[in-house]
Short mmCIF file of C-alpha atoms in Angstrom, two decimals:
data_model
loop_
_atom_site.label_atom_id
_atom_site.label_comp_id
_atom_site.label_asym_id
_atom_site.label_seq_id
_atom_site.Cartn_x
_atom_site.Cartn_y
_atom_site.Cartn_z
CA UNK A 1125 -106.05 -231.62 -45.15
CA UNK A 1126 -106.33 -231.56 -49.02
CA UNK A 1127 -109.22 -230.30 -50.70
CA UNK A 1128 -111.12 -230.42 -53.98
CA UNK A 1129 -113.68 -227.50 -54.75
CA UNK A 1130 -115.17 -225.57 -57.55
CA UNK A 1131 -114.81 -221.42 -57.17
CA UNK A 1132 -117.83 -220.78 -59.02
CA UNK A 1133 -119.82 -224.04 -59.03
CA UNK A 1134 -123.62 -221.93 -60.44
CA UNK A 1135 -121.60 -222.82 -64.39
CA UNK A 1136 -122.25 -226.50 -63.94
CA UNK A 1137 -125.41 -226.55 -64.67
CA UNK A 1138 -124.11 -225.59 -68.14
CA UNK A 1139 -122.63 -228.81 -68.46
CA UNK A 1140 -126.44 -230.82 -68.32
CA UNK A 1141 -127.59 -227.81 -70.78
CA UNK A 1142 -124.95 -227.92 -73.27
CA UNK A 1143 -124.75 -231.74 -74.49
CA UNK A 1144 -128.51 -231.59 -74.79
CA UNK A 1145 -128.67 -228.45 -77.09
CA UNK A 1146 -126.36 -230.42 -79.05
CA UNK A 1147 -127.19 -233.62 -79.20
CA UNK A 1148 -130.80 -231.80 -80.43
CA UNK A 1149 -128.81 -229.90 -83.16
CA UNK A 1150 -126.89 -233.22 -83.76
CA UNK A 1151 -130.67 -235.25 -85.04
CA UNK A 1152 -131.45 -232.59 -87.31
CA UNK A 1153 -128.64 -231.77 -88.94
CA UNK A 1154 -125.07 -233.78 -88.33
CA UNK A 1155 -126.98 -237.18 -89.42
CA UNK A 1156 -128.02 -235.98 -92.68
CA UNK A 1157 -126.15 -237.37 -95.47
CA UNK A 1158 -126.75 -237.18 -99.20
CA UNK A 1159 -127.05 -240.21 -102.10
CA UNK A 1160 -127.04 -239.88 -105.70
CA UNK A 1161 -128.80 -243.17 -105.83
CA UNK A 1162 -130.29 -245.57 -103.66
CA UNK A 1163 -128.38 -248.61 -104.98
CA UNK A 1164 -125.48 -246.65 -103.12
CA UNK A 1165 -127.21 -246.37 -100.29
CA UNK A 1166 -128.06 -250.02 -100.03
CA UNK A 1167 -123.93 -250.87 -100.07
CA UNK A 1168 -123.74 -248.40 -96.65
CA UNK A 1169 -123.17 -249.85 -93.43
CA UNK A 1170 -126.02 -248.19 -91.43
CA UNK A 1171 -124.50 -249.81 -87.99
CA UNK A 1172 -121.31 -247.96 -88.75
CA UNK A 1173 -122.56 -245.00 -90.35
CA UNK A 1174 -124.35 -244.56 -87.61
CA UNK A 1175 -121.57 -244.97 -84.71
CA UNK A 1176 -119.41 -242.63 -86.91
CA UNK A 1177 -122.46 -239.90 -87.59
CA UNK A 1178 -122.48 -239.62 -83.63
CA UNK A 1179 -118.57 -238.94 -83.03
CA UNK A 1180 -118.64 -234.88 -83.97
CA UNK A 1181 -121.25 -234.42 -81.25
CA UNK A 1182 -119.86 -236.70 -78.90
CA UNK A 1183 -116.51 -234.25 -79.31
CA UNK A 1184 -118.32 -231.46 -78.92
CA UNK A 1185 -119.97 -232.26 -75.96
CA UNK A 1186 -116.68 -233.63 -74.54
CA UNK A 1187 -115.37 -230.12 -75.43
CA UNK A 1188 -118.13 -228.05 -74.11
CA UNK A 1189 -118.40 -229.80 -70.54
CA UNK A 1190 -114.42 -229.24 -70.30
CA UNK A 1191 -115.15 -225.31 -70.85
CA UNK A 1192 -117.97 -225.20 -68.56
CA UNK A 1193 -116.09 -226.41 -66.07
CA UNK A 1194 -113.25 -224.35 -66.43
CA UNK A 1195 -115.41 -221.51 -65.97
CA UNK A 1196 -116.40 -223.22 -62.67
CA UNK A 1197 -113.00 -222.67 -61.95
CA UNK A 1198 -111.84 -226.18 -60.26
CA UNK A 1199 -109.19 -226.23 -57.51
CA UNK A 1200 -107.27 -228.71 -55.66
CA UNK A 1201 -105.02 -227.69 -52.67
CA UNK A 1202 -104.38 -228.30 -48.82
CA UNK A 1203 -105.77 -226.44 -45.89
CA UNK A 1204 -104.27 -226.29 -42.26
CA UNK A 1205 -105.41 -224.72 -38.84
CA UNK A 1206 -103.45 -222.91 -36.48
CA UNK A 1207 -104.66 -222.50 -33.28
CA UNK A 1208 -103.16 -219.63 -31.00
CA UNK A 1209 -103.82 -219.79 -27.46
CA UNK A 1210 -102.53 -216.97 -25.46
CA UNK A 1211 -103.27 -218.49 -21.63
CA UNK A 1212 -103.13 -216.96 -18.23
CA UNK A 1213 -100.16 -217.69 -15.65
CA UNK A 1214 -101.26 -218.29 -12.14
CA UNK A 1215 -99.65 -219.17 -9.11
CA UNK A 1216 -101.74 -221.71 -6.67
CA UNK A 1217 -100.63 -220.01 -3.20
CA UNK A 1218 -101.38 -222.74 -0.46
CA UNK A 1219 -101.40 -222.64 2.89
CA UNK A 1220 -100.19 -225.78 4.89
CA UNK A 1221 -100.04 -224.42 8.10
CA UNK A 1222 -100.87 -226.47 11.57
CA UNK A 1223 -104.51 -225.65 10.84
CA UNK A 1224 -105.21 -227.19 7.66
CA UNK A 1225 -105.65 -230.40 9.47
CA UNK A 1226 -109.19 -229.23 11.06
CA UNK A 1227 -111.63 -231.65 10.31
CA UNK A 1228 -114.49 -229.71 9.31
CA UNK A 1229 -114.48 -230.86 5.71
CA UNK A 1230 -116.38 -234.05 4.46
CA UNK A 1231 -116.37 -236.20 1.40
CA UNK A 1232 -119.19 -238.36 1.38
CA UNK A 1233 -119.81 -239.79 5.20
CA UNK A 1234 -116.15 -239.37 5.67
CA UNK A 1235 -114.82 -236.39 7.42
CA UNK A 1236 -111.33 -235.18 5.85
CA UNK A 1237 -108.91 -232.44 6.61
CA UNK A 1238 -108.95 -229.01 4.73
CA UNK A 1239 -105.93 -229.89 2.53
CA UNK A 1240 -106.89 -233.14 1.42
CA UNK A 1241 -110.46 -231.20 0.43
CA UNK A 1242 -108.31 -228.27 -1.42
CA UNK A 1243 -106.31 -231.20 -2.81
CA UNK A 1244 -109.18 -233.01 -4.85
CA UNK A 1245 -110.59 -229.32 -5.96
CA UNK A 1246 -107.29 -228.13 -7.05
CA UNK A 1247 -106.23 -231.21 -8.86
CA UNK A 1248 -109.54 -230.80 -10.80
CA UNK A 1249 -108.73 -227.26 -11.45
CA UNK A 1250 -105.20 -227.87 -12.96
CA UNK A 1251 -106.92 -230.34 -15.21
CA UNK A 1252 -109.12 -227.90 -16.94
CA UNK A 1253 -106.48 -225.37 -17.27
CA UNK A 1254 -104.83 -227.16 -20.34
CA UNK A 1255 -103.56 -223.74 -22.10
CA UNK A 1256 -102.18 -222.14 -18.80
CA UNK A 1257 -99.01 -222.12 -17.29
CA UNK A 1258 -99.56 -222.68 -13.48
CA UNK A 1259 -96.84 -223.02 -10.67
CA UNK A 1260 -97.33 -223.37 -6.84
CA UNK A 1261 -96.37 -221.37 -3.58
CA UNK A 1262 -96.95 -223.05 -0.31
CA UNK A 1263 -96.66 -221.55 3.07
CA UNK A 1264 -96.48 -221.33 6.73
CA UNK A 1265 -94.42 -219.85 8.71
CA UNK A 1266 -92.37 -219.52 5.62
CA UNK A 1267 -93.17 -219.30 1.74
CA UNK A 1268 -91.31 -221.12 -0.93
CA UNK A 1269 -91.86 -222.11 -4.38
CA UNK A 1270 -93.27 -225.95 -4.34
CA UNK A 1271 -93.68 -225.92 -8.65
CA UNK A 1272 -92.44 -223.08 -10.59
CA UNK A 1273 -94.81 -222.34 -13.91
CA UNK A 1274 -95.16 -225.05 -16.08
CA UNK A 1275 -97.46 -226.22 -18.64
CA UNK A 1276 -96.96 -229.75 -18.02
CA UNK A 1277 -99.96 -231.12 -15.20
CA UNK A 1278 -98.38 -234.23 -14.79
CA UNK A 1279 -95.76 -232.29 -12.64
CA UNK A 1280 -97.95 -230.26 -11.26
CA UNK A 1281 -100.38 -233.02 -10.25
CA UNK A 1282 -97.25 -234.67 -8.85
CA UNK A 1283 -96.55 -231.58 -6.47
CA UNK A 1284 -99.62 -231.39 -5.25
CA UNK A 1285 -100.09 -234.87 -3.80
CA UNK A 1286 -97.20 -234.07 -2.24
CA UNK A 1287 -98.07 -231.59 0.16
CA UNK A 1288 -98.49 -232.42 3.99
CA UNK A 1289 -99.47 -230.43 6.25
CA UNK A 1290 -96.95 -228.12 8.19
CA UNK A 1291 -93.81 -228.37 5.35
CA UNK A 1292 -93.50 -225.12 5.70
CA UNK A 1293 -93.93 -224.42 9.64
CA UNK A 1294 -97.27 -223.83 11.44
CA UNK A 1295 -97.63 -220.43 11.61
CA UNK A 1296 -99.39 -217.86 8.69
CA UNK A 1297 -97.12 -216.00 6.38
CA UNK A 1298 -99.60 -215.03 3.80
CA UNK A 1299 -97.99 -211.60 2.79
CA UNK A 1300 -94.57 -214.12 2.29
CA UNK A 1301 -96.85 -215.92 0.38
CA UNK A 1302 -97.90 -213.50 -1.96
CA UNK A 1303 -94.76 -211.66 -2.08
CA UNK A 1304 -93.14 -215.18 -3.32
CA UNK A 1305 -95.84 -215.64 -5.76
CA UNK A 1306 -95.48 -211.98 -7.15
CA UNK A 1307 -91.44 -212.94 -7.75
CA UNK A 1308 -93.07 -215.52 -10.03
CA UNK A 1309 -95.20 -213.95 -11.99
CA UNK A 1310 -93.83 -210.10 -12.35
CA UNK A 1311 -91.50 -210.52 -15.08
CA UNK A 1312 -93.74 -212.80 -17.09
CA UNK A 1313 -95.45 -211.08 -20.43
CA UNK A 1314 -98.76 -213.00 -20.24
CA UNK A 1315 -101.67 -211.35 -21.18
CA UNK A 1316 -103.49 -211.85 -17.64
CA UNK A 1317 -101.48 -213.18 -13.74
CA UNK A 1318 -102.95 -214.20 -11.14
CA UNK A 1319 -102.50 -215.66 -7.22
CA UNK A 1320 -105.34 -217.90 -6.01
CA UNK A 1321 -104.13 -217.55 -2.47
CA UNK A 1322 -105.64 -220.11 -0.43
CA UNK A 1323 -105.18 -219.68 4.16
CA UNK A 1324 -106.78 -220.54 7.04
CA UNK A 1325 -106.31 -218.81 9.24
CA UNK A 1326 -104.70 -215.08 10.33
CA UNK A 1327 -101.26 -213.62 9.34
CA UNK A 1328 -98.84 -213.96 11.70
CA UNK A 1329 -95.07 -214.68 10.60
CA UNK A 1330 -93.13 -213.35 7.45
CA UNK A 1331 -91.59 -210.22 7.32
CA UNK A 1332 -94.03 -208.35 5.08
CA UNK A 1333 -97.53 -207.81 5.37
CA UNK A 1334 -100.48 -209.02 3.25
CA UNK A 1335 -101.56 -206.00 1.92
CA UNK A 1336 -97.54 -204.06 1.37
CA UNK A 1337 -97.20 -207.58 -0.60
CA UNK A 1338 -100.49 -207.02 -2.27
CA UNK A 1339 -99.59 -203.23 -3.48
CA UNK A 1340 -96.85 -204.63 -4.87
CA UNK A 1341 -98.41 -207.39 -6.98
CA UNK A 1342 -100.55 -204.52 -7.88
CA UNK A 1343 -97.73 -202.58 -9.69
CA UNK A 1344 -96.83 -205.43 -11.67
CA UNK A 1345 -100.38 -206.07 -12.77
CA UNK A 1346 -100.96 -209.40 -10.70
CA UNK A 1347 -104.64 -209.68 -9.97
CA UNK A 1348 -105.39 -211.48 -6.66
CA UNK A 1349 -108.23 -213.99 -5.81
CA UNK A 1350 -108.50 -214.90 -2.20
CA UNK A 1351 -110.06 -217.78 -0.58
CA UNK A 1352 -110.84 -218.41 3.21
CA UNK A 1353 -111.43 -221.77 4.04
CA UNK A 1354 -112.82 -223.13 7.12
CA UNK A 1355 -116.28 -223.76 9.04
CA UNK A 1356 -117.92 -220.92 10.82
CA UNK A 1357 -117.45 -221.23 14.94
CA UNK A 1358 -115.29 -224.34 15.55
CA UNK A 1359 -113.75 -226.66 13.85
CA UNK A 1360 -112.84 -230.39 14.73
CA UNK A 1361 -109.01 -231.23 15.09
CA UNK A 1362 -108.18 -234.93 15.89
CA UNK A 1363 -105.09 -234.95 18.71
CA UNK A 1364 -103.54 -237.67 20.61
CA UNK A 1365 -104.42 -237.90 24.19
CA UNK A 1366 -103.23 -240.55 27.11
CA UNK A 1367 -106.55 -241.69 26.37
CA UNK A 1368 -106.34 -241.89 22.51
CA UNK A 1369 -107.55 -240.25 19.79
CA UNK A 1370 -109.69 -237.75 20.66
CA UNK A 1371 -111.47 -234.81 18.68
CA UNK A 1372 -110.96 -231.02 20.01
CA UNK A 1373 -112.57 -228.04 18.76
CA UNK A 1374 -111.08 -225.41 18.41
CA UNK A 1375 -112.17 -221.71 16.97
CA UNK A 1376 -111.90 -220.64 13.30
CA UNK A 1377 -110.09 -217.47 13.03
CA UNK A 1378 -110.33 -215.98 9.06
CA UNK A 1379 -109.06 -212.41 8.63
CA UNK A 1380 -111.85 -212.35 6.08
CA UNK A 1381 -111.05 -208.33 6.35
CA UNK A 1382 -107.99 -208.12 5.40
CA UNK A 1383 -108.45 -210.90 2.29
CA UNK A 1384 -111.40 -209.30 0.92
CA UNK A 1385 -109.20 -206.16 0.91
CA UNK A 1386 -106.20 -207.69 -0.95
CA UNK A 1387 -108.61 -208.95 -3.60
CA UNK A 1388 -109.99 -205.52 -4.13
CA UNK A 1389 -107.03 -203.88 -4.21
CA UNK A 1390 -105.58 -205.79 -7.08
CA UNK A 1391 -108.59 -205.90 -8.77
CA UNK A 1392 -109.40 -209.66 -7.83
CA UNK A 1393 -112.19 -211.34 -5.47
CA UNK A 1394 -112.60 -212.66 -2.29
CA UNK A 1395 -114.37 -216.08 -1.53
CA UNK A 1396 -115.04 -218.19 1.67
CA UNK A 1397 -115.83 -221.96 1.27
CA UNK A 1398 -116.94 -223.18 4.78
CA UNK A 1399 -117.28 -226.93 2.45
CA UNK A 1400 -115.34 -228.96 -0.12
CA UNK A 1401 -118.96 -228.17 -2.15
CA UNK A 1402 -118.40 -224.61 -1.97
CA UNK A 1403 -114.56 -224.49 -2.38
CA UNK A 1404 -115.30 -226.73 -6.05
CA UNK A 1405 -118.23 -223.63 -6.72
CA UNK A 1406 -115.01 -221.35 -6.42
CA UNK A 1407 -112.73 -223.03 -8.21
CA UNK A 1408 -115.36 -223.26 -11.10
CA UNK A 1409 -116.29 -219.31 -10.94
CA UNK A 1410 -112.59 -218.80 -10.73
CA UNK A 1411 -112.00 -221.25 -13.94
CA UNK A 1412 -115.23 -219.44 -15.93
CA UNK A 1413 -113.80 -215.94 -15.22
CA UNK A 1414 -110.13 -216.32 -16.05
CA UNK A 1415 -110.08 -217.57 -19.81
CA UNK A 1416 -107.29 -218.11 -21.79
CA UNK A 1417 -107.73 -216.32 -25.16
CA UNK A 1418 -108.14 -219.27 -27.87
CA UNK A 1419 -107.79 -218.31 -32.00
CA UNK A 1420 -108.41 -220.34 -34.73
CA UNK A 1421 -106.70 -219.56 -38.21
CA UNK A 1422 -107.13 -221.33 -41.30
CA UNK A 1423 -104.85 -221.31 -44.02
CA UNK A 1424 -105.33 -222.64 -47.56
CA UNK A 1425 -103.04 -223.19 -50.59
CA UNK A 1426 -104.40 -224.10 -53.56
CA UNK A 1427 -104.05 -224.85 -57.40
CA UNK A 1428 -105.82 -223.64 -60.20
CA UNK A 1429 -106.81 -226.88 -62.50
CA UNK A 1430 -109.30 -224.71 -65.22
CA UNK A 1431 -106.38 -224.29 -67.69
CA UNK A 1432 -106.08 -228.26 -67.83
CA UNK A 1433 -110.35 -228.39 -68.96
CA UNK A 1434 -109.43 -225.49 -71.35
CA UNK A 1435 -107.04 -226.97 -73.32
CA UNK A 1436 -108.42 -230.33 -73.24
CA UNK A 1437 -111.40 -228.46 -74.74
CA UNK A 1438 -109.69 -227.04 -77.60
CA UNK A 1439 -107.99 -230.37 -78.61
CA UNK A 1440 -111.37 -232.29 -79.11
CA UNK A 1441 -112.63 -229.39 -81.12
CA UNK A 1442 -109.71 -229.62 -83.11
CA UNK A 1443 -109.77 -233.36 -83.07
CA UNK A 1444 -113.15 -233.04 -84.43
CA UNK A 1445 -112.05 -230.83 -87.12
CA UNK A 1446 -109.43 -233.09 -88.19
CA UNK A 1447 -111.71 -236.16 -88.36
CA UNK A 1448 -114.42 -233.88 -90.12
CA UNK A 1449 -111.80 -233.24 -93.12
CA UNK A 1450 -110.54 -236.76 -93.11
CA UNK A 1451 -112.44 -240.02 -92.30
CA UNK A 1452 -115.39 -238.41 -91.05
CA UNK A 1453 -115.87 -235.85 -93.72
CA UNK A 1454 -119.85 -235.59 -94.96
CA UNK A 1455 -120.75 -236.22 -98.53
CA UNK A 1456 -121.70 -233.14 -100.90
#
């Protein structure tokens, strides 16, 4: 962006001062011009004698605005921004499990499974997170990488409609899940990673458990939130009978005990959303607490212009002395 500005712009008011101390000085004493006799006087061209009377001040003034605002020091130059972000890496752990299809989730007057729910929060989520690199783990019985880090949303957006529910198997490996997420994030040298693990339900498959995989996320500095998800008591799950579609209930089984401890251990938090309301309240804590580090630089080059105003100053004063010794010069 280019720029015009005056370093020290308190001298202009010189340049209103100046031309009228002069053009003062000018009426008393620049006008006055001598005649032996008035018959002479009477052969002078007032109109021009006039004009040419006024041309000495008129250079001086000229002069002494082009000093004044040299000493206002004018500049011309460009100025940029640079804007370092230095944003967090997380991995969305999700689980996909069996379970995930309870209905006890609503949007509107329409009831909706848990991962269509985590689906709309989590899309919203990657939205906001323009300055973060964010990959996803999904899991069941197994854990795999779905999207590894990226900072384009478009992809990841992409990914996450396309989860269904048991892709990976329909049993609970959360410390698989973690574990996986950790082999994402642990060689990464981001200011701040994190796992927003995301279950159901209670681990029971994988071949390492929540919290060995949460010790070592801890080493490598991984922080880990933890969200249970589910209704309190039982939960709705809509199964094909000889008879139709028919809703069953079935209990909700968290192991809010052993999440709350893999969040505290790694210096994270533990959350329960029992509603798509609450799960966006989470999502929105998690978003206000994790921020990515945004700086704004500004950088400015610029030209000095006051040498141009000096030496136009000090060619009108020495136009004005020419003209005052030739064409201009004042009777005795």
């Amino acid at each position: 962006m280019k720029f015009f500005q005056f370093e020290d712009p308190w001298f202009l008011v010189l340049a209103i001062l100046y031309p009228a101390l002069l053009l003062f000085r000018g009426n008393k004493h620049w006008t006055s011009i001598g005649f032996s006799s008035l018959k002479l006087l009477k052969q002078v061209d007032t109109g021009k004698t006039r004009i040419f009377s006024r041309i000495p001040i008129v250079l001086w003034s000229l002069a002494g605005i082009c000093f004044v605002l040299a000493l206002a020091r004018p500049q011309e130059g460009h100025k940029t921004t640079e804007i370092l972000t230095r944003g967090v890496d997380i991995v969305l752990a999700i689980d996909v499990s069996g379970s995930m299809q309870a209905l006890d989730f609503s949007e509107g007057e329409e009831h909706i499974t848990r991962l269509d729910a985590v689906r709309n929060v989590v899309s919203s989520f990657i939205d906001r997170r323009e300055n973060d690199r964010i990959g996803m783990v999904v899991f069941g019985a197994e854990a795999y990488t779905q999207c590894p880090l990226t900072l384009d949303r478009s992809i990841l957006q992409s990914f996450l409609q396309k989860l269904e529910i048991g892709m990976a198997g329909d049993a609970t490996a959360i410390g698989s899940a973690i574990g996986v997420s950790t082999k994402r994030l642990k060689d990464l040298e981001s200011k701040s990673k994190i796992i927003i693990l995301l279950t159901d339900g209670l681990n029971n498959a994988g071949s390492i458990t929540p919290l060995q995989a949460a010790e070592i996320a801890k080493t490598f500095g991984i922080k880990i939130h933890s969200i249970g998800v589910g209704t309190k008591g039982k939960a709705p799950f809509l199964v094909d009978s000889f008879l139709g579609p028919q809703y069953v209930y079935q209990d909700v089984e968290i192991d809010e005990e052993t999440l709350r401890k893999i969040s505290e251990m790694s210096g994270g938090k533990y959350y329960r959303a029992t509603d798509q309301e609450s799960l966006k309240s989470i999502y929105d804590e998690i978003d206000q607490m994790e921020k990515s580090e945004v700086k704004t630089i500004d950088h400015s080059e610029y030209t000095e212009l006051f040498p141009w105003f000096m030496i136009s100053g000090l060619l009108l004063i020495l136009l004005e002395m020419i003209l005052s010794q030739t064409i201009l010069r004042r009777i005795p």
